[in-house]
Amino acid sequence: MQLERFDEARDNLKSYLSLAEKAGSHVEQQRALATLGQLYFVQHQTEPQPSDRLISKARNAFLKSLRIVEDNLAETLGEPERAVMKGRLFFNMGLLYDAVENAKAIESFKFALVQFVKHRESREDLCRCLSVLTNIHLRQGNAENALSLAGRLLDIGRETKQPDIKCEAHLLRGAALLQVGDRDEARIAFKHAMRQKTTKREDHEHAVRCVKLSQALRTWDLDLKDAPDVVERVRLHEKAGDALVHCLLQRPALKEYEKAVEEALSRPDTIPSKKLADLYVSLAETCSDVREYESALKYYRLELAVRVDEPDEIALTKLRIAKMLQKTSGKESAEVEDAIREAVTLSRRAGKPSLELECLEELVLVRGKAEDEIQDRIEELRAAGADDTDSSRSSQQSGTLSEIDLNDISDASDSDPEFSDSVRRPRKKLEEKINTKGETKLHKACIDGSLKKVKELLRMGHSVHVRDYSGWQPLHEAANYGNLEIVKCLVEAGANVSSPGMKGVTPLHDTLGNGHLEVALYLLEKGASRTLRTAEGHTPLDILLNWKSENKSQLNSSEEANLQKVEAWLRKAKASSRDSVSLCGPICEDSPWIASQSKRSSAQEGPALIKAADDWLEDDLAKPKSKPRRLAEPELPVTRKRNRSTESSFSTKIMRIDEEESATEESDDAEVMDTADSIEQEELPFVAGTPHKEIPATPSPSPCKSIIASAGSNSSLRVRILNTLFLIPLPKGTGSARTVGWLAAEASKRYQDFQGTRPVLRMTLPDGALLDQSDSIDSLLQGPCTEVIGQVESWDLPPLAERYRSECERKNVLACANFASALQPCVESGDFTIPCFSIGNIDLFFRALRHQDPLHTLDISGTVLTPSAMTTLCECLVTLHSLNYLGLKCTGLKGNYLDIAVQSLQKAQVQLQCSELELSYNPIGNEGGSALTSLLAHTPRLRTLRIESCSFTDPGSYVRCLKTLEALYIGFNALSVDALDRLSLVLDDNPLQVLDLSGCFTGEMVRVGEALASFLAKAKCKLVEIGIGCCGLTDGDISALCASVAGGTLSKLDITASPGISYECIEDLSHKLSGVKIFSDHSACDCCL
């Protein structure tokens, strides 16, 4: 059947049915009839024209099979098996009825649904039934029923944890939501579908198309609000309809086409008749897709009424009308043949042989036979190649969606309270999607010069005031690159034309430094300040004159005229200036970074000072530092400068070079505050706006001791949480309305943005005085203290699995599903033991694990660590106060990794609280010995240490700092006799009971037994267990050892892997050491004798 050899398959099935009847097996008869029905149905689907004969045979076979199930299998099979059989038969009959457009299809699927629900294990059949039934309701426009069925399908997908089912369910939900008009929720559903790890490639590709569609629909909706005329609105509605059809969403597409026709008919004088005819065709074809053939006929006839002088299109419409008439009136209708004949004549007149061939073949099918004349014409057209595919009529909707970048789709509304696959998380701001430099999509669009993208982002609500990590706003970027239209767009959207960026560089400074004179004139017309100075004291006129001296010889007449206008404007401002001030000298609360002492010339001109309450202050708290801009030559007082060369045009050559990000160590006392209050005035000359290196901001000393930080019209409060200082902006006049509780919540939120965990704070003053949650902030503003202390009482932590997924989402990496599912049992037991678990980005898990309490065991043995992962692990360990066991065996630890651990502990000024440490099988080596000693010094409660096979030659010297050690495992480290002597000092300083020296000596070492006997004689009164296997011991060594351990507290002796020891020697040893359990290679004596 799969090979489409239907005759052979039918003969075999009939033979099988005959054998089943002779054997009297009703089960096999039912199976044969059901398969035979499927054969007829599949054959019907492969036929070029519908076959009533095959449909009838398939239906009869299914009914016979169903009758056997009802009448003959009640006593043979149980109810669940019979329910599955009946369900599958009803399902196949539903498919059959739906193929021939019989109204009984829905009824059959409902019967099947009832049977599958009875037998809960048939989930696959139930899902198929729900999916097909949902699609039928969508096609018929019953969106509410479709939404309900898709929800049931999604529930099953979640219960079975099958991404294929969940992907399909989300797609169906999105389609149903589009039908009811909820495009935002539909977009969320499509995004959920796209994120499923489905094995069906076509489903994933369909989900991607739907996500792009939802983004396009949102953009087109915004464009419709600004559409200036009917022509544009018609174009947008038609475009939306085409895209919806491309994504197989015909019902919503119908609405768009209807709106387009309605708009076109409202102003028929502005819409060409050809465009209106095309809209009618789109409506008719979409109606045909949803099986509304009467409506399709109506629109085709409306098309013919307006279409003129296009015989090929009229012929095609006549052919479509004939096909619709066959659906509504049958092939016998005279109107069908008349329409086809007209189509043949018109296609011949239009010179379209492929269309003529299609019409003639349709005529033969309607008549049931071919006349000689018609048959000859058909063969002639085929010989001429008229049956080749006409690619000119292929759909073009995919181009619309292929232009959409998935990275541009915001996560701002990516939550669904009812159907979300994960716990709901806070929504993000639109501008939070940034790159490593802190640039938002609006920054990037301005840099790329994409006016269309800028307008789209502004319509979506992106802020024009957001700054990157260096303080540049989108207007700075547009001015720097000379994009006049983008500058106009930003200014009209509310951008501040005099807003200072890094080092006081305004957009006017930027554009003058690059010679964009038209942009400069526009900014001056909009009120840009002509006298504001950069941090080095350069005015816009200084920048212009420097640029003029370098480029005057290359200017054309137009540029020369613009230069004179700008220079005259700036010189006029200099003559009447009263607001120029020097910015040299230290910064304090009484001396703002950029000052102005006179009124501005335009109401549109904004403050020269960056307010502490600006959006970019909050964004900076949670973001890493961007790639710094380069320092240009100190003697050039110009902005982010571009080079002019004789080979490049004036308006296009721009140089912006960024160096690689330099690694900077964080201060122990990190201070997160507003750039305007924290940047220290540098003595190095600054090239205003030139690609330059950003000097790390350090707080400048101030003689003022008040906690009020001056920032324009705002006040600020400094809050210290652990070793981090935060600046909390407070708008002026709101102190009495704000309480200490609000301050604690705000500080807690900023700490979470900065460190990833949210503390529960109790606010105190530095002298220890407690503050009540209801206290007004006014009392703090008027006090003498320099800061407020946020004491961490506890941590407000979501479940560990959720925190892990959140960290992965924050870094835009895929969370390991198996790993996330394994976290919950570990949380419940307090023991995280998942050895040899291979997981990428393990550092994200360590970040999520911080402050997990209680956590008694952390064993990640076999998980290879990188230096960055080790750093994150150590930052995590200092927050785990209930940890008893830390297992890092076979994780690739090196000596420098232990240095990282020591530095983290010293920085945090805490001790490791674990009592057992496992570091075995790591290439630490002697070069890491001192680091190991320092690490052990920070582990005062350690009782068990395992450092087996770590390439140590003198482990005793590394562990002498310990005083509480009870068990030491140092096997398979090559020791010398001198190293063994130094190890005896560890026995003196610690209450050691267990010592494992397995594999520490080889047979080549002279007098191993004597060395071990001498060592063990010193510890015989203390050691309970001794391991000296795999040390090349012989019978002679055993006699020496026996005397050294006899009479002590020893209860276990391990001498396995010692082939040099005979059975007789072991037997003699067992008699001498009565009560000691001896482990050896001779199993007969491995017991207590």
PDB file of C-alpha atoms in Angstrom, residues 385-465:
ATOM      1  CA  GLY A 385       5.502  21.542 -23.639  1.00  0.00           C
ATOM      2  CA  ALA A 386       2.352  23.298 -22.474  1.00  0.00           C
ATOM      3  CA  ASP A 387       2.010  20.935 -19.531  1.00  0.00           C
ATOM      4  CA  ASP A 388       5.150  22.352 -17.860  1.00  0.00           C
ATOM      5  CA  THR A 389       4.617  24.047 -14.564  1.00  0.00           C
ATOM      6  CA  ASP A 390       3.831  27.740 -14.861  1.00  0.00           C
ATOM      7  CA  SER A 391       5.940  29.253 -12.136  1.00  0.00           C
ATOM      8  CA  SER A 392       4.615  32.739 -12.739  1.00  0.00           C
ATOM      9  CA  ARG A 393       1.531  32.029 -10.685  1.00  0.00           C
ATOM     10  CA  SER A 394       3.444  30.868  -7.592  1.00  0.00           C
ATOM     11  CA  SER A 395       2.745  32.580  -4.328  1.00  0.00           C
ATOM     12  CA  GLN A 396       4.925  35.425  -3.208  1.00  0.00           C
ATOM     13  CA  GLN A 397       3.809  35.738   0.362  1.00  0.00           C
ATOM     14  CA  SER A 398       6.884  34.022   1.737  1.00  0.00           C
ATOM     15  CA  GLY A 399       9.035  36.979   0.752  1.00  0.00           C
ATOM     16  CA  THR A 400       7.114  39.211   3.096  1.00  0.00           C
ATOM     17  CA  LEU A 401       7.780  36.958   6.079  1.00  0.00           C
ATOM     18  CA  SER A 402      11.352  36.054   5.170  1.00  0.00           C
ATOM     19  CA  GLU A 403      12.360  39.693   5.689  1.00  0.00           C
ATOM     20  CA  ILE A 404      11.487  39.474   9.386  1.00  0.00           C
ATOM     21  CA  ASP A 405      14.317  38.737  11.825  1.00  0.00           C
ATOM     22  CA  LEU A 406      13.275  36.612  14.809  1.00  0.00           C
ATOM     23  CA  ASN A 407      15.791  38.486  16.989  1.00  0.00           C
ATOM     24  CA  ASP A 408      13.724  41.635  16.500  1.00  0.00           C
ATOM     25  CA  ILE A 409      10.661  40.081  18.085  1.00  0.00           C
ATOM     26  CA  SER A 410      10.288  41.417  21.614  1.00  0.00           C
ATOM     27  CA  ASP A 411       9.701  39.223  24.638  1.00  0.00           C
ATOM     28  CA  ALA A 412       7.758  41.997  26.320  1.00  0.00           C
ATOM     29  CA  SER A 413       4.480  40.080  26.324  1.00  0.00           C
ATOM     30  CA  ASP A 414       5.834  36.562  26.324  1.00  0.00           C
ATOM     31  CA  SER A 415       3.667  35.209  29.094  1.00  0.00           C
ATOM     32  CA  ASP A 416       0.392  33.382  29.119  1.00  0.00           C
ATOM     33  CA  PRO A 417      -1.135  32.949  32.590  1.00  0.00           C
ATOM     34  CA  GLU A 418      -3.318  30.054  31.540  1.00  0.00           C
ATOM     35  CA  PHE A 419      -1.237  28.083  29.108  1.00  0.00           C
ATOM     36  CA  SER A 420       2.377  29.020  29.887  1.00  0.00           C
ATOM     37  CA  ASP A 421       4.760  26.053  29.971  1.00  0.00           C
ATOM     38  CA  SER A 422       6.777  27.580  32.780  1.00  0.00           C
ATOM     39  CA  VAL A 423       6.219  29.709  35.824  1.00  0.00           C
ATOM     40  CA  ARG A 424       5.317  33.235  34.910  1.00  0.00           C
ATOM     41  CA  ARG A 425       8.211  35.668  35.039  1.00  0.00           C
ATOM     42  CA  PRO A 426       8.255  39.463  35.092  1.00  0.00           C
ATOM     43  CA  ARG A 427       7.883  41.187  31.782  1.00  0.00           C
ATOM     44  CA  LYS A 428      10.850  42.907  30.245  1.00  0.00           C
ATOM     45  CA  LYS A 429      11.115  46.413  28.953  1.00  0.00           C
ATOM     46  CA  LEU A 430      11.190  46.766  25.197  1.00  0.00           C
ATOM     47  CA  GLU A 431      14.656  48.291  25.283  1.00  0.00           C
ATOM     48  CA  GLU A 432      16.182  45.566  27.459  1.00  0.00           C
ATOM     49  CA  LYS A 433      17.337  43.490  24.480  1.00  0.00           C
ATOM     50  CA  ILE A 434      20.868  44.877  24.246  1.00  0.00           C
ATOM     51  CA  ASN A 435      24.225  43.784  22.919  1.00  0.00           C
ATOM     52  CA  THR A 436      27.550  43.699  24.732  1.00  0.00           C
ATOM     53  CA  LYS A 437      27.917  47.469  24.386  1.00  0.00           C
ATOM     54  CA  GLY A 438      24.563  48.173  25.977  1.00  0.00           C
ATOM     55  CA  GLU A 439      23.074  49.216  22.640  1.00  0.00           C
ATOM     56  CA  THR A 440      19.363  48.623  22.110  1.00  0.00           C
ATOM     57  CA  LYS A 441      17.694  47.815  18.825  1.00  0.00           C
ATOM     58  CA  LEU A 442      17.023  51.531  18.389  1.00  0.00           C
ATOM     59  CA  HIS A 443      20.741  52.296  18.789  1.00  0.00           C
ATOM     60  CA  LYS A 444      21.559  49.620  16.229  1.00  0.00           C
ATOM     61  CA  ALA A 445      18.985  50.902  13.754  1.00  0.00           C
ATOM     62  CA  CYS A 446      20.437  54.417  14.027  1.00  0.00           C
ATOM     63  CA  ILE A 447      23.960  53.082  13.478  1.00  0.00           C
ATOM     64  CA  ASP A 448      22.826  51.050  10.461  1.00  0.00           C
ATOM     65  CA  GLY A 449      20.952  54.020   9.022  1.00  0.00           C
ATOM     66  CA  SER A 450      17.657  52.134   8.754  1.00  0.00           C
ATOM     67  CA  LEU A 451      14.958  54.815   8.814  1.00  0.00           C
ATOM     68  CA  LYS A 452      12.194  52.243   8.343  1.00  0.00           C
ATOM     69  CA  LYS A 453      13.406  50.249  11.343  1.00  0.00           C
ATOM     70  CA  VAL A 454      13.683  53.381  13.485  1.00  0.00           C
ATOM     71  CA  LYS A 455      10.104  54.386  12.705  1.00  0.00           C
ATOM     72  CA  GLU A 456       8.866  50.873  13.440  1.00  0.00           C
ATOM     73  CA  LEU A 457      10.647  50.734  16.802  1.00  0.00           C
ATOM     74  CA  LEU A 458       9.346  54.141  17.797  1.00  0.00           C
ATOM     75  CA  ARG A 459       5.786  53.117  16.947  1.00  0.00           C
ATOM     76  CA  MET A 460       6.269  50.036  19.122  1.00  0.00           C
ATOM     77  CA  GLY A 461       7.113  52.286  22.066  1.00  0.00           C
ATOM     78  CA  HIS A 462      10.906  52.138  22.261  1.00  0.00           C
ATOM     79  CA  SER A 463      12.345  54.985  24.282  1.00  0.00           C
ATOM     80  CA  VAL A 464      14.478  57.650  22.604  1.00  0.00           C
ATOM     81  CA  HIS A 465      16.109  58.414  25.977  1.00  0.00           C
TER      82      HIS A 465
END
